[in-house]
Amino acid sequence: MRKPLIAGNFKMFKTVHETVSYIGELRQLARDISAVDIVVAPTMTAVHAAAEAAGDSAIGIAGQNVHWEREGAFTGEVSAPMLREAGARFVIIGHSERRTLFGETNDSVNKKTHAALTAGLVPIVCIGETLAQRDANETLAVLDRQIKEGLDGCTGEQLSGMVLAYEPVWAIGTGRNATPAQAGEAHAHIRQRLKQWFGLDPSEQCRVLYGGSVKPDNIGKLIGHQDVDGALVGGASLDPGSFLAIIRGATK
Ligand code: PGA
């Protein structure tokens, strides 16, 4: 049985100060929750302070991006060991905004995933089709390529501890989320491919989140699908109250 995981992606919102006070509030609000794992991904500048604020609570901190080299002349980049040292335990990799706005590819996703694993970070690898790809009936083929190329070289053991996030690009920040049936179909397909390519046990241990306009009022239906193990939440994670409502709604 996979434990549900709810991850909040702050994107480029909240200062260090705002992040720390958010974490303090969320700690209080979520102190009785043990049935759902909670992750918060603040901006890079706030990762360290967020990890300190989370302290020994059950809130895990994630980076929103990472470079694949340990160090070097890569202006503006942060490495996996640096993120780990700052207190992150997770890192979001290949978010659709990184893919569409910053040119990330399945190949860079693959290198980042290996770097994260080597540094002891749990990768949250994002996959998902655009609207044009969905309309052209290419959704499942796109997901296949993103999984195959993005996770190339990963072992079954590594996959077991990893997190995938299925985020249809057309549902991100649009208020238009996939129907539970659309999400269910994609998630079942992803699970099937993981089983085929990594083996039964790893495929059953790897958590696959849904992302794209997740709100307190739609988490219940989404989490109802057996292959949906939680959510990656953007906009609705920015308020601790609505994030908490989503966390509570994610209990299986
Ligand atoms: P959203 O973002 O919840 O605001 O749609 C989700 C994401 O980008 O991970």
PDB file of C-alpha atoms in Angstrom, residues 64-65 77 92-105 112:
ATOM      1  CA  GLN A  64      12.178  22.995  -7.879  1.00  0.00           C
ATOM      2  CA  ASN A  65      15.111  22.286 -10.152  1.00  0.00           C
ATOM      3  CA  GLU A  77      22.713  26.665 -11.392  1.00  0.00           C
ATOM      4  CA  ILE A  92      11.117  18.410  -8.740  1.00  0.00           C
ATOM      5  CA  ILE A  93      12.607  17.513 -12.109  1.00  0.00           C
ATOM      6  CA  GLY A  94      11.302  18.282 -15.609  1.00  0.00           C
ATOM      7  CA  HIS A  95       8.278  20.351 -14.629  1.00  0.00           C
ATOM      8  CA  SER A  96       6.420  21.361 -17.793  1.00  0.00           C
ATOM      9  CA  GLU A  97       7.326  25.008 -17.178  1.00  0.00           C
ATOM     10  CA  ARG A  98      10.986  23.980 -17.206  1.00  0.00           C
ATOM     11  CA  ARG A  99      10.413  21.990 -20.380  1.00  0.00           C
ATOM     12  CA  THR A 100       8.464  24.653 -22.281  1.00  0.00           C
ATOM     13  CA  LEU A 101      10.063  27.872 -20.972  1.00  0.00           C
ATOM     14  CA  PHE A 102      13.632  26.728 -20.326  1.00  0.00           C
ATOM     15  CA  GLY A 103      14.202  24.082 -22.961  1.00  0.00           C
ATOM     16  CA  GLU A 104      14.469  21.005 -20.756  1.00  0.00           C
ATOM     17  CA  THR A 105      14.313  17.685 -22.538  1.00  0.00           C
ATOM     18  CA  LYS A 112      19.139  15.412 -13.358  1.00  0.00           C
TER      19      LYS A 112
END
